[in-house]
Short mmCIF file of C-alpha atoms in Angstrom, two decimals:
data_model
loop_
_atom_site.label_atom_id
_atom_site.label_comp_id
_atom_site.label_asym_id
_atom_site.label_seq_id
_atom_site.Cartn_x
_atom_site.Cartn_y
_atom_site.Cartn_z
CA UNK A 39 13.01 3.24 29.85
CA UNK A 40 10.48 3.88 32.74
CA UNK A 41 11.80 2.37 36.22
CA UNK A 42 9.33 0.88 38.67
CA UNK A 43 9.57 1.10 42.34
CA UNK A 44 7.39 -1.61 44.38
CA UNK A 45 4.46 -0.16 46.24
CA UNK A 46 5.62 -1.90 49.37
CA UNK A 47 8.84 0.10 49.57
CA UNK A 48 6.94 3.48 49.63
CA UNK A 49 3.66 2.49 50.97
CA UNK A 50 3.60 4.52 54.45
CA UNK A 51 4.63 7.89 52.72
CA UNK A 52 2.06 7.28 49.87
CA UNK A 53 -0.73 6.58 51.96
CA UNK A 54 -0.04 10.02 54.12
CA UNK A 55 0.27 11.89 50.92
CA UNK A 56 -3.14 10.39 49.64
CA UNK A 57 -4.83 11.66 52.55
CA UNK A 58 -4.36 15.43 51.84
CA UNK A 59 -5.09 15.49 48.05
CA UNK A 60 -8.28 15.81 46.03
CA UNK A 61 -10.33 12.78 44.74
CA UNK A 62 -11.03 12.99 41.95
CA UNK A 63 -8.41 15.25 40.82
CA UNK A 64 -9.08 19.12 40.96
CA UNK A 65 -7.43 22.25 40.16
CA UNK A 66 -6.19 24.21 42.98
CA UNK A 67 -4.47 27.62 43.51
CA UNK A 68 -0.74 27.41 42.62
CA UNK A 69 0.53 30.93 42.45
CA UNK A 70 -1.00 34.57 41.80
CA UNK A 71 0.56 38.01 41.17
CA UNK A 72 0.29 38.01 37.32
CA UNK A 73 -1.51 40.83 35.16
CA UNK A 74 -4.04 39.57 32.62
CA UNK A 75 -2.20 36.19 32.11
CA UNK A 76 -3.10 34.24 28.94
CA UNK A 77 -0.74 31.63 28.18
CA UNK A 78 1.99 29.29 29.77
CA UNK A 79 5.00 27.16 28.54
CA UNK A 80 8.31 25.79 29.41
CA UNK A 81 11.46 26.07 28.00
CA UNK A 82 12.23 22.24 27.75
CA UNK A 83 15.78 23.19 29.07
CA UNK A 84 15.57 21.17 32.25
CA UNK A 85 15.28 24.09 34.48
CA UNK A 86 11.87 23.47 35.64
CA UNK A 87 10.81 26.95 34.80
CA UNK A 88 7.52 28.18 33.75
CA UNK A 89 7.22 30.92 31.40
CA UNK A 90 3.71 32.84 31.51
CA UNK A 91 2.83 35.59 28.95
CA UNK A 92 0.67 38.35 29.94
CA UNK A 93 -1.59 40.05 27.49
CA UNK A 94 0.02 43.53 27.99
CA UNK A 95 3.33 42.45 26.87
CA UNK A 96 5.36 40.96 29.54
CA UNK A 97 6.73 37.28 29.66
CA UNK A 98 6.94 36.47 33.17
CA UNK A 99 9.17 33.60 34.83
CA UNK A 100 8.35 31.21 37.53
CA UNK A 101 11.13 29.33 39.13
CA UNK A 102 10.76 26.69 41.88
CA UNK A 103 7.39 28.03 42.51
CA UNK A 104 8.21 31.64 42.91
CA UNK A 105 7.45 34.58 40.67
CA UNK A 106 10.49 36.42 39.62
CA UNK A 107 9.88 40.14 39.68
CA UNK A 108 11.65 41.01 36.32
CA UNK A 109 10.12 39.74 33.21
CA UNK A 110 12.13 37.36 30.74
CA UNK A 111 11.14 40.04 27.97
CA UNK A 112 8.63 42.82 27.66
CA UNK A 113 7.34 43.59 23.97
CA UNK A 114 5.65 46.74 25.26
CA UNK A 115 8.60 48.17 27.17
CA UNK A 116 9.60 50.43 24.21
CA UNK A 117 6.04 50.81 23.12
CA UNK A 118 5.32 52.01 20.45
CA UNK A 119 8.84 51.72 19.32
CA UNK A 120 9.54 48.17 19.37
CA UNK A 121 12.20 47.40 17.05
CA UNK A 122 12.86 44.29 15.29
CA UNK A 123 14.83 43.44 11.90
CA UNK A 124 13.35 42.38 8.98
CA UNK A 125 15.34 39.53 6.84
CA UNK A 126 17.79 41.26 4.38
CA UNK A 127 17.78 44.32 6.30
CA UNK A 128 20.73 45.66 8.07
CA UNK A 129 19.35 47.69 10.82
CA UNK A 130 15.95 47.18 13.07
CA UNK A 131 12.71 48.95 12.16
CA UNK A 132 9.96 49.92 14.32
CA UNK A 133 7.03 47.41 14.59
CA UNK A 134 5.32 48.44 17.74
CA UNK A 135 2.68 46.68 19.58
CA UNK A 136 -0.75 46.82 20.62
CA UNK A 137 -2.67 45.11 23.26
CA UNK A 138 -6.40 45.10 24.58
CA UNK A 139 -9.45 43.11 23.55
CA UNK A 140 -8.15 39.76 21.83
CA UNK A 141 -4.90 41.61 20.92
CA UNK A 142 -1.35 41.44 22.99
CA UNK A 143 1.52 38.99 23.63
CA UNK A 144 -0.50 35.84 22.25
CA UNK A 145 1.98 33.07 22.21
CA UNK A 146 5.41 32.09 23.04
CA UNK A 147 7.39 28.79 22.10
CA UNK A 148 10.86 27.87 22.80
CA UNK A 149 12.87 26.04 20.24
CA UNK A 150 13.27 22.25 20.92
CA UNK A 151 17.12 23.02 20.88
CA UNK A 152 16.72 26.00 22.86
CA UNK A 153 19.60 24.80 25.18
CA UNK A 154 22.14 25.02 22.24
CA UNK A 155 20.62 27.77 19.88
CA UNK A 156 18.85 29.83 22.50
CA UNK A 157 16.04 30.57 20.16
CA UNK A 158 12.63 31.68 21.64
CA UNK A 159 9.41 32.77 19.63
CA UNK A 160 6.79 35.17 20.13
CA UNK A 161 3.50 35.96 18.63
CA UNK A 162 1.88 39.37 19.03
CA UNK A 163 -0.17 42.21 17.45
CA UNK A 164 2.09 45.10 16.25
CA UNK A 165 1.34 48.63 16.38
CA UNK A 166 -1.06 48.46 13.08
CA UNK A 167 -2.98 45.72 14.79
CA UNK A 168 -1.68 43.03 12.61
CA UNK A 169 -0.09 39.57 13.44
CA UNK A 170 3.54 39.58 13.92
CA UNK A 171 5.68 36.13 14.61
CA UNK A 172 9.15 37.20 15.86
CA UNK A 173 12.23 35.44 17.23
CA UNK A 174 14.94 36.41 19.46
CA UNK A 175 18.04 34.36 20.46
CA UNK A 176 19.42 34.25 24.02
CA UNK A 177 23.17 34.10 24.31
CA UNK A 178 22.73 32.54 27.72
CA UNK A 179 19.78 30.02 27.62
CA UNK A 180 19.99 29.69 31.30
CA UNK A 181 19.22 33.37 32.01
CA UNK A 182 15.85 34.45 33.51
CA UNK A 183 15.95 37.84 31.58
CA UNK A 184 16.85 38.54 27.87
CA UNK A 185 19.97 41.03 27.77
CA UNK A 186 20.24 44.14 25.72
CA UNK A 187 22.38 41.96 23.45
CA UNK A 188 19.61 39.46 23.23
CA UNK A 189 16.96 42.01 22.38
CA UNK A 190 18.84 43.13 19.58
CA UNK A 191 18.72 39.74 17.73
CA UNK A 192 14.80 40.33 17.46
CA UNK A 193 14.00 39.13 13.86
CA UNK A 194 10.60 39.43 12.04
CA UNK A 195 9.67 35.74 10.92
CA UNK A 196 5.94 36.24 9.52
CA UNK A 197 3.29 38.94 9.03
CA UNK A 198 -0.31 38.65 8.25
CA UNK A 199 -2.96 41.45 7.59
CA UNK A 200 -5.54 41.11 10.15
CA UNK A 201 -8.98 42.40 8.73
CA UNK A 202 -10.81 43.51 12.09
CA UNK A 203 -9.43 43.75 15.76
CA UNK A 204 -10.71 40.36 17.14
CA UNK A 205 -10.35 36.55 16.22
CA UNK A 206 -6.55 36.79 16.36
CA UNK A 207 -5.75 33.39 17.38
CA UNK A 208 -2.06 33.62 17.91
CA UNK A 209 -1.02 30.50 19.73
CA UNK A 210 2.52 29.03 18.55
CA UNK A 211 3.94 25.81 19.67
CA UNK A 212 6.49 23.20 18.38
CA UNK A 213 5.13 19.81 17.33
CA UNK A 214 6.84 16.53 17.73
CA UNK A 215 8.16 16.93 14.42
CA UNK A 216 10.12 19.88 15.40
CA UNK A 217 8.08 22.39 13.18
CA UNK A 218 6.36 25.40 14.51
CA UNK A 219 2.59 25.40 14.28
CA UNK A 220 0.64 28.65 14.31
CA UNK A 221 -3.03 28.91 14.74
CA UNK A 222 -4.66 32.01 13.08
CA UNK A 223 -8.30 33.25 13.48
CA UNK A 224 -10.44 34.24 10.67
CA UNK A 225 -9.78 38.00 10.89
CA UNK A 226 -12.58 38.87 13.05
CA UNK A 227 -15.92 40.66 13.17
CA UNK A 228 -18.74 38.17 13.13
CA UNK A 229 -19.69 35.30 10.82
CA UNK A 230 -16.39 35.47 8.98
CA UNK A 231 -17.67 38.22 6.49
CA UNK A 232 -14.41 38.16 4.37
CA UNK A 233 -14.96 33.95 4.42
CA UNK A 234 -11.20 33.84 5.22
CA UNK A 235 -11.77 30.40 6.72
CA UNK A 236 -12.88 28.72 3.59
CA UNK A 237 -10.62 30.81 1.11
CA UNK A 238 -7.33 28.96 0.16
CA UNK A 239 -6.25 30.82 -3.19
CA UNK A 240 -4.82 34.30 -2.58
CA UNK A 241 -6.19 35.26 -5.86
CA UNK A 242 -9.88 34.30 -4.77
CA UNK A 243 -9.56 36.79 -1.65
CA UNK A 244 -12.67 39.01 -0.92
CA UNK A 245 -11.39 42.51 -1.33
CA UNK A 246 -14.40 44.62 -0.83
CA UNK A 247 -15.22 47.02 1.93
CA UNK A 248 -13.86 46.18 5.37
CA UNK A 249 -12.04 43.17 3.46
CA UNK A 250 -9.83 45.38 1.47
CA UNK A 251 -6.04 45.02 2.18
CA UNK A 252 -4.71 47.51 4.58
CA UNK A 253 -2.91 50.33 2.83
CA UNK A 254 -0.59 50.83 6.06
CA UNK A 255 0.35 47.11 5.71
CA UNK A 256 1.27 47.04 2.19
CA UNK A 257 3.09 50.43 2.50
CA UNK A 258 5.63 48.59 4.80
CA UNK A 259 6.19 46.06 2.42
CA UNK A 260 3.45 43.38 3.73
CA UNK A 261 2.02 40.98 1.51
CA UNK A 262 -1.73 41.29 0.72
CA UNK A 263 -1.68 37.53 0.03
CA UNK A 264 -1.03 36.94 3.78
CA UNK A 265 -5.20 37.25 4.33
CA UNK A 266 -5.18 33.92 3.05
CA UNK A 267 -3.34 32.78 6.22
CA UNK A 268 -6.32 33.78 8.34
CA UNK A 269 -8.71 30.99 9.63
CA UNK A 270 -5.74 28.19 9.04
CA UNK A 271 -3.11 26.49 10.99
CA UNK A 272 0.37 26.90 9.63
CA UNK A 273 3.23 24.58 10.06
CA UNK A 274 6.81 26.46 9.54
CA UNK A 275 10.47 24.95 9.29
CA UNK A 276 11.96 27.92 11.29
CA UNK A 277 15.42 26.48 10.88
CA UNK A 278 15.45 27.10 7.17
CA UNK A 279 15.32 30.42 5.23
CA UNK A 280 13.68 31.23 1.85
CA UNK A 281 15.11 33.27 -0.74
CA UNK A 282 13.62 36.01 -2.33
CA UNK A 283 11.14 35.03 -5.09
CA UNK A 284 11.36 31.33 -3.95
CA UNK A 285 8.17 29.54 -2.98
CA UNK A 286 4.45 30.81 -2.49
CA UNK A 287 5.24 32.20 1.08
CA UNK A 288 2.07 34.34 1.96
CA UNK A 289 3.53 35.45 5.23
CA UNK A 290 6.77 36.56 3.91
CA UNK A 291 7.41 39.78 6.02
CA UNK A 292 8.15 41.80 3.01
CA UNK A 293 7.56 40.75 -0.48
CA UNK A 294 10.87 41.76 -1.87
CA UNK A 295 13.01 40.11 1.07
CA UNK A 296 13.97 36.59 2.07
CA UNK A 297 12.04 35.04 4.77
CA UNK A 298 13.36 33.44 8.22
CA UNK A 299 11.52 30.38 7.61
CA UNK A 300 11.11 27.57 5.13
CA UNK A 301 8.26 25.06 4.20
CA UNK A 302 8.28 21.59 5.65
CA UNK A 303 8.22 18.82 3.22
CA UNK A 304 4.63 17.51 3.14
CA UNK A 305 2.84 20.62 3.84
CA UNK A 306 -0.49 20.35 2.13
CA UNK A 307 -0.35 23.87 0.88
CA UNK A 308 2.93 23.04 -1.03
CA UNK A 309 2.51 19.45 -2.04
CA UNK A 310 -0.77 19.70 -4.09
CA UNK A 311 -3.19 18.34 -1.28
CA UNK A 312 -4.19 22.01 -1.02
CA UNK A 313 -2.60 23.17 -4.41
CA UNK A 314 -4.29 26.69 -4.36
CA UNK A 315 -3.18 27.36 -0.72
CA UNK A 316 -0.28 29.26 0.51
CA UNK A 317 2.82 27.09 1.31
CA UNK A 318 2.48 27.63 5.05
CA UNK A 319 -0.79 26.12 5.40
CA UNK A 320 -1.28 22.79 7.33
CA UNK A 321 -5.17 23.00 7.74
CA UNK A 322 -7.98 25.29 7.43
CA UNK A 323 -11.49 26.13 8.26
CA UNK A 324 -11.17 27.56 11.90
CA UNK A 325 -12.88 30.49 13.49
CA UNK A 326 -10.61 31.27 16.51
CA UNK A 327 -8.46 28.47 17.66
CA UNK A 328 -7.98 29.43 21.31
CA UNK A 329 -5.25 27.13 22.45
CA UNK A 330 -4.01 24.00 21.02
CA UNK A 331 -1.71 21.07 22.37
CA UNK A 332 0.16 18.14 21.23
CA UNK A 333 -0.22 14.79 22.96
CA UNK A 334 3.17 14.06 24.51
CA UNK A 335 2.69 10.20 23.94
CA UNK A 336 0.69 10.11 20.63
CA UNK A 337 1.74 13.40 18.84
CA UNK A 338 -2.10 14.15 18.13
CA UNK A 339 -3.07 17.77 18.08
CA UNK A 340 -5.72 18.83 20.20
CA UNK A 341 -7.40 22.26 19.45
CA UNK A 342 -10.18 24.38 20.90
CA UNK A 343 -12.18 26.64 18.42
CA UNK A 344 -14.28 29.35 19.59
CA UNK A 345 -17.78 29.30 18.10
CA UNK A 346 -20.04 32.26 16.68
CA UNK A 347 -23.12 32.04 19.02
CA UNK A 348 -24.24 28.32 19.13
CA UNK A 349 -21.49 25.61 19.62
CA UNK A 350 -18.00 25.53 21.24
CA UNK A 351 -15.87 22.99 19.61
CA UNK A 352 -12.68 20.53 20.09
CA UNK A 353 -10.90 19.31 17.25
CA UNK A 354 -8.60 16.28 17.18
CA UNK A 355 -6.05 15.78 14.37
CA UNK A 356 -3.92 12.43 14.43
CA UNK A 357 -0.52 13.12 14.39
CA UNK A 358 0.68 14.07 10.93
CA UNK A 359 -2.72 14.35 9.29
CA UNK A 360 -2.64 17.78 7.72
CA UNK A 361 -4.73 18.87 4.86
CA UNK A 362 -8.02 18.82 6.99
CA UNK A 363 -10.98 21.35 6.52
CA UNK A 364 -12.67 21.98 10.03
CA UNK A 365 -15.74 23.76 8.42
CA UNK A 366 -15.83 27.21 9.26
CA UNK A 367 -17.76 29.50 8.24
CA UNK A 368 -20.18 26.89 7.01
CA UNK A 369 -19.89 24.54 10.02
CA UNK A 370 -20.11 25.61 13.88
CA UNK A 371 -19.35 22.53 15.79
CA UNK A 372 -21.33 19.55 14.47
CA UNK A 373 -24.10 21.89 13.25
CA UNK A 374 -24.35 24.04 9.90
CA UNK A 375 -23.82 27.62 11.04
CA UNK A 376 -27.08 29.33 11.47
CA UNK A 377 -27.34 31.93 8.71
CA UNK A 378 -24.14 31.23 6.82
CA UNK A 379 -23.92 31.45 3.15
CA UNK A 380 -22.21 28.16 1.77
CA UNK A 381 -22.94 26.73 -1.47
CA UNK A 382 -21.28 24.02 -3.49
CA UNK A 383 -18.71 21.23 -2.38
CA UNK A 384 -15.78 22.34 -0.13
CA UNK A 385 -12.38 21.97 -1.58
CA UNK A 386 -11.79 19.30 1.02
CA UNK A 387 -14.79 17.78 2.79
CA UNK A 388 -15.30 18.94 6.06
CA UNK A 389 -13.72 17.03 9.42
CA UNK A 390 -16.23 17.12 12.33
CA UNK A 391 -15.16 17.80 15.69
CA UNK A 392 -13.97 15.27 18.23
CA UNK A 393 -16.95 16.81 20.00
CA UNK A 394 -18.58 20.07 21.01
CA UNK A 395 -20.99 21.51 23.50
CA UNK A 396 -23.64 24.06 23.42
CA UNK A 397 -23.83 27.26 25.90
CA UNK A 398 -25.63 26.52 28.98
CA UNK A 399 -24.75 28.24 32.20
CA UNK A 400 -23.12 31.25 30.81
CA UNK A 401 -20.66 29.07 28.30
CA UNK A 402 -19.19 31.11 25.42
CA UNK A 403 -15.76 30.60 24.64
CA UNK A 404 -13.99 27.24 24.66
CA UNK A 405 -10.35 27.25 25.93
CA UNK A 406 -8.55 24.19 24.60
CA UNK A 407 -6.29 22.32 27.00
CA UNK A 408 -4.24 19.29 27.05
CA UNK A 409 -4.51 15.12 27.03
CA UNK A 410 -3.06 14.58 30.59
CA UNK A 411 0.28 12.73 30.78
CA UNK A 412 1.48 13.85 34.06
CA UNK A 413 2.02 12.23 37.68
CA UNK A 414 -1.81 12.49 38.80
CA UNK A 415 -2.78 8.97 38.29
CA UNK A 416 -6.45 9.29 38.28
CA UNK A 417 -6.24 11.79 35.38
CA UNK A 418 -4.13 9.84 32.93
CA UNK A 419 -5.26 9.94 29.34
CA UNK A 420 -8.10 12.44 29.99
CA UNK A 421 -8.46 15.69 27.85
CA UNK A 422 -8.73 18.77 30.24
CA UNK A 423 -10.43 21.92 28.84
CA UNK A 424 -12.58 24.70 30.02
CA UNK A 425 -14.85 27.54 28.98
CA UNK A 426 -13.70 31.38 29.57
CA UNK A 427 -17.01 32.59 30.58
CA UNK A 428 -18.74 30.02 32.66
CA UNK A 429 -15.47 28.98 34.45
CA UNK A 430 -16.51 25.21 33.86
CA UNK A 431 -13.59 22.61 33.62
CA UNK A 432 -14.43 19.26 32.10
CA UNK A 433 -12.05 16.03 31.68
CA UNK A 434 -13.35 14.00 28.75
CA UNK A 435 -12.11 10.30 28.91
CA UNK A 436 -11.41 8.04 25.89
CA UNK A 437 -14.17 5.64 25.11
CA UNK A 438 -13.40 2.06 24.25
CA UNK A 439 -13.40 2.88 20.75
CA UNK A 440 -11.01 5.70 21.31
CA UNK A 441 -13.56 8.41 20.78
CA UNK A 442 -14.06 11.18 23.17
CA UNK A 443 -17.24 13.00 24.19
CA UNK A 444 -18.22 16.07 26.04
CA UNK A 445 -18.96 15.10 29.64
CA UNK A 446 -22.34 15.53 30.98
CA UNK A 447 -21.23 17.34 34.06
CA UNK A 448 -18.01 19.53 34.54
CA UNK A 449 -15.19 18.49 36.57
CA UNK A 450 -15.31 21.84 38.68
CA UNK A 451 -16.12 25.23 38.30
CA UNK A 452 -13.11 27.90 38.72
CA UNK A 453 -15.31 30.86 37.83
CA UNK A 454 -15.01 33.52 35.06
CA UNK A 455 -11.84 33.84 33.03
CA UNK A 456 -9.94 30.59 32.13
CA UNK A 457 -7.58 31.94 29.24
CA UNK A 458 -5.30 28.83 28.89
CA UNK A 459 -4.00 25.63 30.09
CA UNK A 460 -0.18 24.74 29.98
CA UNK A 461 2.15 21.87 30.70
CA UNK A 462 5.31 21.96 32.69
CA UNK A 463 8.48 20.00 31.75
CA UNK A 464 7.41 17.35 34.22
CA UNK A 465 3.74 16.82 32.94
CA UNK A 466 2.12 18.86 35.70
CA UNK A 467 -1.01 20.69 34.30
CA UNK A 468 -1.68 24.49 34.88
CA UNK A 469 -4.83 26.51 34.40
CA UNK A 470 -4.50 30.15 33.47
CA UNK A 471 -6.99 32.78 34.77
CA UNK A 472 -7.35 36.18 33.34
CA UNK A 473 -7.42 37.75 37.14
CA UNK A 474 -3.97 37.06 37.62
CA UNK A 475 -3.43 33.32 39.09
CA UNK A 476 -2.26 29.74 38.15
CA UNK A 477 -4.02 26.52 39.30
CA UNK A 478 -2.48 23.07 39.21
CA UNK A 479 -4.13 19.81 38.72
CA UNK A 480 -3.91 18.15 41.84
CA UNK A 481 -4.48 14.57 43.23
CA UNK A 482 -3.07 11.09 44.20
CA UNK A 483 0.26 10.80 42.46
CA UNK A 484 0.39 6.87 42.60
CA UNK A 485 -0.85 3.76 40.83
CA UNK A 486 -2.70 1.21 42.90
CA UNK A 487 0.14 -1.09 41.95
CA UNK A 488 3.54 0.75 41.42
CA UNK A 489 5.03 4.18 41.31
CA UNK A 490 7.25 5.16 38.62
CA UNK A 491 10.52 6.61 39.72
CA UNK A 492 10.27 9.27 36.85
CA UNK A 493 6.91 10.43 37.68
CA UNK A 494 5.35 9.13 34.72
CA UNK A 495 3.21 5.75 33.94
CA UNK A 496 3.26 4.12 30.64
CA UNK A 497 1.23 4.75 27.70
CA UNK A 498 -2.51 5.37 28.19
#
């Protein structure tokens, strides 16, 4: 239960602190020294560490405000011979690693029980340019570097054949239900030429021209049906396994092998809501979901989806509301996609975004953020997000009816290169810049009436 401290007991130091902080809250430089950072997360282990994934393959550790010199793990360190074991195999195979453009070390997620099981998951682009989800197990979860023994635990969890070299998505995060969520882009190029976003059934996949399955992918046992995962959000039970021949698992790493994940009960792709879809599918109709997050109070899922040429969108999915169709390639934000070929009714009616915005002032690519639940009082309940190109950062506040709208003006401009937002264990919100720095949201950390001893206020 949250504990309160009367303001009168802390008035003097609070007043002194308030005179040195920005009002309204703003992002200010916190730490630099990274190389092309594109994500930030924490281990949920009480250590207070931040983990920053660099596109080139290194996962860096920040402890007590200092950047440690040795990465937690570097998937590019043995490039091109990154080794990982497929479920059912007795020895590792070469999977390799590719970075550059929109490829690289794209996502990192620590298991909710990391303290006891040591499991950490990474999403990356393999040597063939395809999407790979892997798992490491740390023998000592408190260590700041994975040991050689830990690296040998690498297990391939899921593979997906990528049509082109962009729109990889790749962000992963555990939801409040304990399952792993995985956002995949539509496979790339422009305007979704293979129509992956709206294709649910593997037997309806486009296979002509550039949309044909990659022979190198299938030669290594890859499932051609994995292309039906593109343009989708997946939900996986990574504490389960699936036997050979069981379930419609399109992301099974090798078709004749078991899988190192199972399907949560209630997945729309497995329960009939989206009966034609792969079992892994949670929702669909996204172009390139670039950063999503869960509201730590409500469990709602917030996601940024990068537009084609006209609109950038933020989608809001109430907790547990899977099976939605976010509209791509037929819809771009709140408008019909210019020039899109869409006929007939969709399998599931389109869900409009929470809000969208156009492309003034050099905007070009939304970076999804977080609904703020940290210690800065004036920021409580606002949804923070930005644009990679323009450098604008916005804070969308809930209206009286619970809806959100794109603000008329930006909170601030931090210049080009907003690649991600991330939360610390304590609720502090960070902004990640491609040039190599982290910014942290700063502002008065008090309520006008009282201060919470644990750093958080009640529900907003």
